[in-house]
JSON list of C-alpha atoms and ligand atoms in Angstrom, two decimals:
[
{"chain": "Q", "resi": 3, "resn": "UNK", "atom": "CA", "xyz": [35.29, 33.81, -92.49]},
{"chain": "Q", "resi": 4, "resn": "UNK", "atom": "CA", "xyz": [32.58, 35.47, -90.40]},
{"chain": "Q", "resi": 5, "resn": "UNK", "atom": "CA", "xyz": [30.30, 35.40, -93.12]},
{"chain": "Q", "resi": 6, "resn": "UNK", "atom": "CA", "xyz": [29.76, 31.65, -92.26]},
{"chain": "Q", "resi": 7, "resn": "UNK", "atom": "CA", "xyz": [27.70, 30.53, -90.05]},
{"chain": "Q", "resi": 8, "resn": "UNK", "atom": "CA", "xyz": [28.52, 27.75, -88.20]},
{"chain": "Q", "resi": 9, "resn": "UNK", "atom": "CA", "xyz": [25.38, 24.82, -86.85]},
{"chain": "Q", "resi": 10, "resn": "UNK", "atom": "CA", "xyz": [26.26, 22.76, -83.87]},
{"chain": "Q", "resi": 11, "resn": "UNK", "atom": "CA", "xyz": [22.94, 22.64, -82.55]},
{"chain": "Q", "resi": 12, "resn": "UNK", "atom": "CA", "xyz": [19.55, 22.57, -84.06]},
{"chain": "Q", "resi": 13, "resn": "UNK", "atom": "CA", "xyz": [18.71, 26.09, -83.01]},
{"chain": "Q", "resi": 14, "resn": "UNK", "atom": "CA", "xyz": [21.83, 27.13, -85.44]},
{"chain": "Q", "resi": 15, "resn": "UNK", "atom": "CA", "xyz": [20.01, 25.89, -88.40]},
{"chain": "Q", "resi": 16, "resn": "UNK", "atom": "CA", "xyz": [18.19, 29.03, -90.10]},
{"chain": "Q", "resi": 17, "resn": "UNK", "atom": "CA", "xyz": [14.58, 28.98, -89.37]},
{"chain": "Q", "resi": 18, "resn": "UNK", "atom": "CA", "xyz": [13.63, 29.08, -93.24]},
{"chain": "Q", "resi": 19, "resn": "UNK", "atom": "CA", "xyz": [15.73, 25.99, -93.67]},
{"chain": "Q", "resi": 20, "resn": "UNK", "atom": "CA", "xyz": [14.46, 24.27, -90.19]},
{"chain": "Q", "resi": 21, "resn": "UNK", "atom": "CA", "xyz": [12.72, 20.47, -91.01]},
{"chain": "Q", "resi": 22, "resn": "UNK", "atom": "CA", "xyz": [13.35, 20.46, -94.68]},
{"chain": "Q", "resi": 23, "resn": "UNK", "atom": "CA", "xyz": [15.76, 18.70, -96.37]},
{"chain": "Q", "resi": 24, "resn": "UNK", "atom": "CA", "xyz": [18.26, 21.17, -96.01]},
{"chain": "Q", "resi": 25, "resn": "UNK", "atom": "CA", "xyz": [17.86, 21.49, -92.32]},
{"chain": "Q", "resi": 26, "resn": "UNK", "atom": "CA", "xyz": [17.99, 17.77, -92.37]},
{"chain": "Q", "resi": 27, "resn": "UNK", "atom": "CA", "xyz": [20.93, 17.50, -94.23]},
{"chain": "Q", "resi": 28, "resn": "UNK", "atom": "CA", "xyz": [23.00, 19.45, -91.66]},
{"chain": "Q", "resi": 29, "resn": "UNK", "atom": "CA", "xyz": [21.37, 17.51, -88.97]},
{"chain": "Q", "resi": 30, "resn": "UNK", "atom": "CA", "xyz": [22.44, 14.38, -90.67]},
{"chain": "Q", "resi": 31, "resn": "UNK", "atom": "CA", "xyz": [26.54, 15.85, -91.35]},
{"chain": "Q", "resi": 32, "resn": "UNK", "atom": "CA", "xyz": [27.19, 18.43, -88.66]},
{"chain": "Q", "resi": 33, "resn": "UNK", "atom": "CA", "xyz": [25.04, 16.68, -85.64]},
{"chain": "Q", "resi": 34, "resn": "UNK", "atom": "CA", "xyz": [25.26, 13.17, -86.11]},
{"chain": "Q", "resi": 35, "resn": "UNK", "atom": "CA", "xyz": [21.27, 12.67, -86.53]},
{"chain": "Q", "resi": 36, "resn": "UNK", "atom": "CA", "xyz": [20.37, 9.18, -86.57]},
{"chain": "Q", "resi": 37, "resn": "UNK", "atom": "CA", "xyz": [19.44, 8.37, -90.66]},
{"chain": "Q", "resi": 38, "resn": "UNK", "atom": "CA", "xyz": [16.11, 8.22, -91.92]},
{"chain": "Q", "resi": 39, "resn": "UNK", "atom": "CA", "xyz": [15.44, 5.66, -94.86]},
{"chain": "Q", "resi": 40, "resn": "UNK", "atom": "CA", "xyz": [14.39, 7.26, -97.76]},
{"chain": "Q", "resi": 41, "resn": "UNK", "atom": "CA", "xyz": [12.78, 5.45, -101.14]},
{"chain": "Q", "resi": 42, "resn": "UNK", "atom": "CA", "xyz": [13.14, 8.80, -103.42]},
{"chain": "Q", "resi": 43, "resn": "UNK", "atom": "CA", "xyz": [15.76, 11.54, -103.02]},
{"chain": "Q", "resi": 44, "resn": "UNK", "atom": "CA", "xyz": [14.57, 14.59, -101.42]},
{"chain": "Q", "resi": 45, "resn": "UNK", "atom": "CA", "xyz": [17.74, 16.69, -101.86]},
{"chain": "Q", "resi": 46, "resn": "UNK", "atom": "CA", "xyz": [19.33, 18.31, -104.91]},
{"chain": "Q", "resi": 47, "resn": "UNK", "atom": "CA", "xyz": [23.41, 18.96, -103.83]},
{"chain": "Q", "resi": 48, "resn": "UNK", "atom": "CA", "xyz": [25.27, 21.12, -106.08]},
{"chain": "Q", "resi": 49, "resn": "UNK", "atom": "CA", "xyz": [29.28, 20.29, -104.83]},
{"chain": "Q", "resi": 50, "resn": "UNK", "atom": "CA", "xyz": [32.53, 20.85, -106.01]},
{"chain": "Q", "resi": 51, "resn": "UNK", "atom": "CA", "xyz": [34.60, 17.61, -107.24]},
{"chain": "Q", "resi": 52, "resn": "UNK", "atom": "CA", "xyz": [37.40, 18.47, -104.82]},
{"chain": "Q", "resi": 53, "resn": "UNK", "atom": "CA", "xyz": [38.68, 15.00, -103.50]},
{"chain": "Q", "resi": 54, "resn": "UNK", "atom": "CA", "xyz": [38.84, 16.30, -99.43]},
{"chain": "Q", "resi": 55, "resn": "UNK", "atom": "CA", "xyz": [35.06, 16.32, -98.82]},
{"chain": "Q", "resi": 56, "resn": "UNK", "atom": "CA", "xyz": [32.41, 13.93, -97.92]},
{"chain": "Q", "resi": 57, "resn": "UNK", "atom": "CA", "xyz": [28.61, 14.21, -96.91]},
{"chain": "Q", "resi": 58, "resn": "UNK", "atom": "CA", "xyz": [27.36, 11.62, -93.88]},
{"chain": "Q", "resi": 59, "resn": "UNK", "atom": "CA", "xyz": [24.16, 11.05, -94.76]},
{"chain": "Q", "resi": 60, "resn": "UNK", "atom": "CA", "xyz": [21.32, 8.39, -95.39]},
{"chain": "Q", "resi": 61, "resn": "UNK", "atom": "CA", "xyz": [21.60, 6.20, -98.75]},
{"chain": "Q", "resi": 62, "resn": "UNK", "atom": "CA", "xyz": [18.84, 7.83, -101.71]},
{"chain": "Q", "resi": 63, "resn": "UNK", "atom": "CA", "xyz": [18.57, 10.89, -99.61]},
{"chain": "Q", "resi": 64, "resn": "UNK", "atom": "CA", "xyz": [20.29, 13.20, -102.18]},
{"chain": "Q", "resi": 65, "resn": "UNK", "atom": "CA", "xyz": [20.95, 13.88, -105.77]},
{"chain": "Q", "resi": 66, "resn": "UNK", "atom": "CA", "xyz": [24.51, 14.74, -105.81]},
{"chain": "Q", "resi": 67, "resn": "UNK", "atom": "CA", "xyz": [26.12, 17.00, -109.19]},
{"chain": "Q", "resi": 68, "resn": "UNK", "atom": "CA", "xyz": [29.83, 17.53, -108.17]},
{"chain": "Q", "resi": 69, "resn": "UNK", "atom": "CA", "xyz": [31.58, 20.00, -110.57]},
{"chain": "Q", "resi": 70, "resn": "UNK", "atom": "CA", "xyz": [34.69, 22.36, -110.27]},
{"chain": "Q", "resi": 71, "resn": "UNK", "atom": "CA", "xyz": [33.23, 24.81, -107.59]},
{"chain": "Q", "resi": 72, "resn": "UNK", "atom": "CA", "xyz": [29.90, 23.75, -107.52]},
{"chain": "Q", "resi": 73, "resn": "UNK", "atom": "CA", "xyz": [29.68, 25.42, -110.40]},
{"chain": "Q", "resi": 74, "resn": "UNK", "atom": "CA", "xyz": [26.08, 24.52, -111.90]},
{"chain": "Q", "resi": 75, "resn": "UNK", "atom": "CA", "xyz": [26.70, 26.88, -115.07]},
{"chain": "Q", "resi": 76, "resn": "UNK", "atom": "CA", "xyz": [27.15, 24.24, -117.20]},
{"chain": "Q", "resi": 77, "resn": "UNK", "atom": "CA", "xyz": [25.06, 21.44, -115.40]},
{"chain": "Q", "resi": 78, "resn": "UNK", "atom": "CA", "xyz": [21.54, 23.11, -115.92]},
{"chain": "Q", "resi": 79, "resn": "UNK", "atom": "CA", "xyz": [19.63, 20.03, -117.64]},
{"chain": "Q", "resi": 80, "resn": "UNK", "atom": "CA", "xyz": [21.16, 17.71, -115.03]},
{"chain": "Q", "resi": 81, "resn": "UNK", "atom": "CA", "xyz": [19.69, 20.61, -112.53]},
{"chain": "Q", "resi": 82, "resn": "UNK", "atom": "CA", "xyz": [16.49, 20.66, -114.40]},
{"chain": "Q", "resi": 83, "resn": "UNK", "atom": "CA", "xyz": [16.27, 16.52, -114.32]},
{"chain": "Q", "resi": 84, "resn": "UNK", "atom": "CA", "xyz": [16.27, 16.28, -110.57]},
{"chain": "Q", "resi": 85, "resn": "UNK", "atom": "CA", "xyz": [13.63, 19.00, -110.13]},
{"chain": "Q", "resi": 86, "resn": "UNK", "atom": "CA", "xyz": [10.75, 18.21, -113.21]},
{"chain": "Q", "resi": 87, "resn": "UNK", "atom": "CA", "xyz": [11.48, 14.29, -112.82]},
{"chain": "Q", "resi": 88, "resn": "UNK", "atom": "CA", "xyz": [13.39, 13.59, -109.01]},
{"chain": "Q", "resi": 89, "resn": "UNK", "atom": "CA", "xyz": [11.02, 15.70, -107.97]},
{"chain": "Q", "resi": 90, "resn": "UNK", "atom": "CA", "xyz": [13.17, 17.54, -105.49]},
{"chain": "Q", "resi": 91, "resn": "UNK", "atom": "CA", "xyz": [12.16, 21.02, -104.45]},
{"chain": "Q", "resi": 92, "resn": "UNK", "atom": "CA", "xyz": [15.33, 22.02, -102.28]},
{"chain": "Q", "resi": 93, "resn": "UNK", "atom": "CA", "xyz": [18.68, 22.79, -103.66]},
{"chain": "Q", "resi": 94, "resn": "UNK", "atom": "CA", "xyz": [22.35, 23.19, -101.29]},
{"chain": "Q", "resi": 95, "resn": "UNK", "atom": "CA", "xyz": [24.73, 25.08, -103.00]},
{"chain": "Q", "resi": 96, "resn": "UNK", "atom": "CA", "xyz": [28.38, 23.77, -101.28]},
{"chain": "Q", "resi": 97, "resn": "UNK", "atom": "CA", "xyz": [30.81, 25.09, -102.19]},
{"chain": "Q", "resi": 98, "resn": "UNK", "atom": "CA", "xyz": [34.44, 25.14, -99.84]},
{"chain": "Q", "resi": 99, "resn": "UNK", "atom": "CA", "xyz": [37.65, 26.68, -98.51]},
{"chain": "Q", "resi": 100, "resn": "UNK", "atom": "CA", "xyz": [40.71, 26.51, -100.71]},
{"chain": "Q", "resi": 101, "resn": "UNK", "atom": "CA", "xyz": [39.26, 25.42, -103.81]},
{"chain": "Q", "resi": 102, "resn": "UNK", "atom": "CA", "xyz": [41.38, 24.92, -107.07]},
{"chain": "Q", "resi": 103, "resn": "UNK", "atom": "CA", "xyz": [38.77, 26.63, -108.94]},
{"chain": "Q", "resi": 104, "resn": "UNK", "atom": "CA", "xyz": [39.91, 30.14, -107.26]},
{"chain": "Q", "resi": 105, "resn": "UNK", "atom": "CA", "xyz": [42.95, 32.08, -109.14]},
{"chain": "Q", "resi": 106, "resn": "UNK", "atom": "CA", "xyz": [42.98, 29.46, -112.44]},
{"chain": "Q", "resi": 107, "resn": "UNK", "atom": "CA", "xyz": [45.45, 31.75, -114.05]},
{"chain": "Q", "resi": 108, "resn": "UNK", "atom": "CA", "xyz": [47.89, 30.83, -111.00]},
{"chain": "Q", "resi": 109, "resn": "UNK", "atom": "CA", "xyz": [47.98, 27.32, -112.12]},
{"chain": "Q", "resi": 110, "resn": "UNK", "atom": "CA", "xyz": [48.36, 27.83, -115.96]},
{"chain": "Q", "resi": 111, "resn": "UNK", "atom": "CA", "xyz": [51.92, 26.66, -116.18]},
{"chain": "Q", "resi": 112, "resn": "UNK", "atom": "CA", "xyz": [51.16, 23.58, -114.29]},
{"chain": "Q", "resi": 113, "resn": "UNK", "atom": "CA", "xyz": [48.08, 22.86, -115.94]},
{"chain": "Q", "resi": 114, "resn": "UNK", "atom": "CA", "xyz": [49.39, 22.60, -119.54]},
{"chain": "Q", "resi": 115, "resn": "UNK", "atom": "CA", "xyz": [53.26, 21.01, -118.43]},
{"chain": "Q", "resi": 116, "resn": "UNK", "atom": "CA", "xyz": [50.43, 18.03, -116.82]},
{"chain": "Q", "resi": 117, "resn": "UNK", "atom": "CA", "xyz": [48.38, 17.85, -119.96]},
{"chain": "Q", "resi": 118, "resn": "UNK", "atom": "CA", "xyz": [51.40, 17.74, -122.26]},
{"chain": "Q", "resi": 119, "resn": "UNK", "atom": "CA", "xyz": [53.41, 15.14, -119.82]},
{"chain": "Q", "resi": 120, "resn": "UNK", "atom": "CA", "xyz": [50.41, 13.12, -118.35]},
{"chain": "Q", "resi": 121, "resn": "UNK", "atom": "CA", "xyz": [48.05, 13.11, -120.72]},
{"chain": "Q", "resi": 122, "resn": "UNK", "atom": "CA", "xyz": [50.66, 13.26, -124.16]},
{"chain": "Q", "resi": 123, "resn": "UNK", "atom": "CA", "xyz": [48.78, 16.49, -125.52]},
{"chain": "Q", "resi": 124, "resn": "UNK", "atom": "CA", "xyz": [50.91, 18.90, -127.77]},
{"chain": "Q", "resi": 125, "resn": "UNK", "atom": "CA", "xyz": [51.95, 21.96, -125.88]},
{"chain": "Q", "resi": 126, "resn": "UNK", "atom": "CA", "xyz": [50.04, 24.51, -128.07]},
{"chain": "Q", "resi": 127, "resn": "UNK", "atom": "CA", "xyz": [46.61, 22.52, -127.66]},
{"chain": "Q", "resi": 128, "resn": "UNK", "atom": "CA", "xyz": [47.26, 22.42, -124.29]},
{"chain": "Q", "resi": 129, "resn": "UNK", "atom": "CA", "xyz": [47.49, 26.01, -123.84]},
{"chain": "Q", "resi": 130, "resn": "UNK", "atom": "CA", "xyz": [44.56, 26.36, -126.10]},
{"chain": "Q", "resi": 131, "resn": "UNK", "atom": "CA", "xyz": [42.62, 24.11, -124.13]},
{"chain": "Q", "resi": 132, "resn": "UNK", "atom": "CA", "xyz": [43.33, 26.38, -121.11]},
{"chain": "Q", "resi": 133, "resn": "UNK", "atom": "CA", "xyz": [43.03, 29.42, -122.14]},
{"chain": "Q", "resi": 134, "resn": "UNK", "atom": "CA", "xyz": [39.80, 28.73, -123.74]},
{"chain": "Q", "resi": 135, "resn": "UNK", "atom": "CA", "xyz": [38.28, 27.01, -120.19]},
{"chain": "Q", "resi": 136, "resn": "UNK", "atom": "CA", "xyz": [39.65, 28.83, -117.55]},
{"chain": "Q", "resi": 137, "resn": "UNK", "atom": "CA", "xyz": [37.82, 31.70, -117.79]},
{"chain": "Q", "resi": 138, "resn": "UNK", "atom": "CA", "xyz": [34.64, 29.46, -118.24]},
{"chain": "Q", "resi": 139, "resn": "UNK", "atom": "CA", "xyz": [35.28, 28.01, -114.49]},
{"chain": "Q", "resi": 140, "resn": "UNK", "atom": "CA", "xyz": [37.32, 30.76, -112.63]},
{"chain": "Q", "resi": 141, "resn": "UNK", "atom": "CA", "xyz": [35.47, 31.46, -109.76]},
{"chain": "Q", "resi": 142, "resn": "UNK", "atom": "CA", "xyz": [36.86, 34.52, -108.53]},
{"chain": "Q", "resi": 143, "resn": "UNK", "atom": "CA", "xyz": [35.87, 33.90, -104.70]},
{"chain": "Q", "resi": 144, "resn": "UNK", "atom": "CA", "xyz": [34.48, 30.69, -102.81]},
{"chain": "Q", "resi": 145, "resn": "UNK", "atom": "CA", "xyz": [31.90, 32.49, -101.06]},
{"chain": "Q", "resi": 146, "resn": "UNK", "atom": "CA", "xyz": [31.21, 35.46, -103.30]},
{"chain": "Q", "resi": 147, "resn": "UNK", "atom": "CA", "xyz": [30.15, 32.67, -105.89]},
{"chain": "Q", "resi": 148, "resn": "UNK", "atom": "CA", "xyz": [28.26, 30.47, -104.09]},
{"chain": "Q", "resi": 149, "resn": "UNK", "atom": "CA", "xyz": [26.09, 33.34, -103.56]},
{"chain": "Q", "resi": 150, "resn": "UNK", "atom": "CA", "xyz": [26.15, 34.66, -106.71]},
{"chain": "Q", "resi": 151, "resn": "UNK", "atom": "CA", "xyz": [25.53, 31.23, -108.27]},
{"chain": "Q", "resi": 152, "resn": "UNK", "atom": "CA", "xyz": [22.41, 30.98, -105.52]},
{"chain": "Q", "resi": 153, "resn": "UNK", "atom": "CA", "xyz": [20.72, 34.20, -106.60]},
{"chain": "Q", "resi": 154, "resn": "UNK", "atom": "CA", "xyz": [21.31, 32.97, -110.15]},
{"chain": "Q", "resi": 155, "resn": "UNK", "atom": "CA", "xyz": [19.29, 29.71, -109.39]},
{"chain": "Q", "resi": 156, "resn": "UNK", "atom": "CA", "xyz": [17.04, 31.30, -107.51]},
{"chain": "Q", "resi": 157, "resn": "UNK", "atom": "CA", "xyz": [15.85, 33.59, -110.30]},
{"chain": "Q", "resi": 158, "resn": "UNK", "atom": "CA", "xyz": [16.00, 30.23, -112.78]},
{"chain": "Q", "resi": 159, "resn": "UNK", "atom": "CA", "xyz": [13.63, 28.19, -110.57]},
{"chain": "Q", "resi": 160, "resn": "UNK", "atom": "CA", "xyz": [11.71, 30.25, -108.80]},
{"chain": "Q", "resi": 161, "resn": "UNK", "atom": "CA", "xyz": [9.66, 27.77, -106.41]},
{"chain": "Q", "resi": 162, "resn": "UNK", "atom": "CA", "xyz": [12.58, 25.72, -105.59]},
{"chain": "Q", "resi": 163, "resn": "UNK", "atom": "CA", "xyz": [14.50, 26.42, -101.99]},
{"chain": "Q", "resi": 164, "resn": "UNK", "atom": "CA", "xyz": [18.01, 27.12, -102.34]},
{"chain": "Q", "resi": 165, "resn": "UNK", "atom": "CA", "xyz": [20.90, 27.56, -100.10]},
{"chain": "Q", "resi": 166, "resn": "UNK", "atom": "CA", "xyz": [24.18, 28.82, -100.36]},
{"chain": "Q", "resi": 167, "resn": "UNK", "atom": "CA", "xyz": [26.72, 26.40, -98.14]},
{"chain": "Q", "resi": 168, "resn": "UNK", "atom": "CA", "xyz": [30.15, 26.14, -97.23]},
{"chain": "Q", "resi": 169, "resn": "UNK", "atom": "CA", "xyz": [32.41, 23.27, -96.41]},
{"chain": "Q", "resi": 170, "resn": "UNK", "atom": "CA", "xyz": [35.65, 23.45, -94.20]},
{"chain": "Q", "resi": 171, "resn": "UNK", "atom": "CA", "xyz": [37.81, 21.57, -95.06]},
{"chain": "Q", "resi": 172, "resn": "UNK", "atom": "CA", "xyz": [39.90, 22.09, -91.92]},
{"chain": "Q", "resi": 173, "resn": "UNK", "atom": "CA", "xyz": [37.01, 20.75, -89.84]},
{"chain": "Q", "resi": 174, "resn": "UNK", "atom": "CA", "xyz": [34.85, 18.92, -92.45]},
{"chain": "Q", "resi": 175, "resn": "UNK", "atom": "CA", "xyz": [31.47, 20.83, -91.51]},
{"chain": "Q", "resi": 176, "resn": "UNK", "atom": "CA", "xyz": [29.03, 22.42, -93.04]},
{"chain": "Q", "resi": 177, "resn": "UNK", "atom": "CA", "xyz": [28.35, 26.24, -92.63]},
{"chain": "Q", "resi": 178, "resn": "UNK", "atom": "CA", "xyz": [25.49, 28.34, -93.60]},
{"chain": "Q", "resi": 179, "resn": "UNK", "atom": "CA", "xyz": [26.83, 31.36, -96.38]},
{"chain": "Q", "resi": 180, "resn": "UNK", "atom": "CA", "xyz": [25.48, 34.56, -94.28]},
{"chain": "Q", "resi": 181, "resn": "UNK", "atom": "CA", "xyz": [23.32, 36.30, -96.89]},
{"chain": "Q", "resi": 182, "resn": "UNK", "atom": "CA", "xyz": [22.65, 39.40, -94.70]},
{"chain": "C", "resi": 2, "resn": "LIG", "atom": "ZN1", "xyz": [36.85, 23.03, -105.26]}
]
């Protein structure tokens, strides 16, 4: 975990990042800024659709995609849509601690005894299903993706800002992914 950086002041938010939206957004959820209105969306979030997290911040402020660890792989005209018509030019990459999207294989058994009990598939589709996916949204590594999944965007959209993130879900704060 000391590859995170942690913001509890203003001088904690990286200087690249300082009075942009991304600066503003951990303003708004780590230090309790006051909220700005906004008419447009400034902000592009990229989040995972984990049920434990929540951003504090100002109504039309941000674009949210939520997907299985922020995973934007397969989200890429969505991505595209908030940049060439929301007009956004910054990007935060969150992803966060214990995510189900880490060690898929781990939760194969459970996965297709739900589908087949829950959802009334047949037991063979089911394992299909999984074994087709899984290795589509394995993520290996919460922070080791985010930044791999940063460079990747980064190289996609070259004039747009992007930052890698991480949420705690322990403490419910956003942390800066140390790139260094
Ligand atoms: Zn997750």
């Amino acid at each position: 975990m000391n590859r995170l950086l942690s913001v509890q002041s203003t001088d904690d938010i990286l200087p690249a990042y300082l009075n942009t939206p991304i600066g503003q957004l951990l303003e708004y959820h780590n230090l309790n800024r006051p909220f700005d209105n906004y008419q447009n969306a400034r902000l592009l979030i990229g989040m995972c659709m984990d049920n434990r997290k929540h951003l504090h911040m100002p109504d039309n402020f941000a674009f949210i995609i939520r997907a299985g660890g922020a995973n934007l792989r397969y989200s890429e005209f969505k991505v595209s849509y908030a940049i060439a018509v929301g007009g956004i030019q910054h990007i935060a990459l969150i992803g966060h601690n214990n995510c189900g999207m880490v060690n898929l294989i781990s939760r194969k058994n459970e996965f297709i005894k739900g589908l087949v009990e829950t959802a009334g598939w047949e037991q063979e589709k089911a394992e299909e299903h999984f074994m087709h996916f899984a290795p589509m949204f394995e993520i290996g590594s919460e922070t080791d993706f985010i930044l791999s999944e940063t460079k990747r965007l980064r190289l996609r959209y070259p004039k747009i800002q992007i930052a890698p993130m991480l949420y705690l879900v322990e403490d419910n704060k956003l942390y800066f992914i140390n790139e260094d």
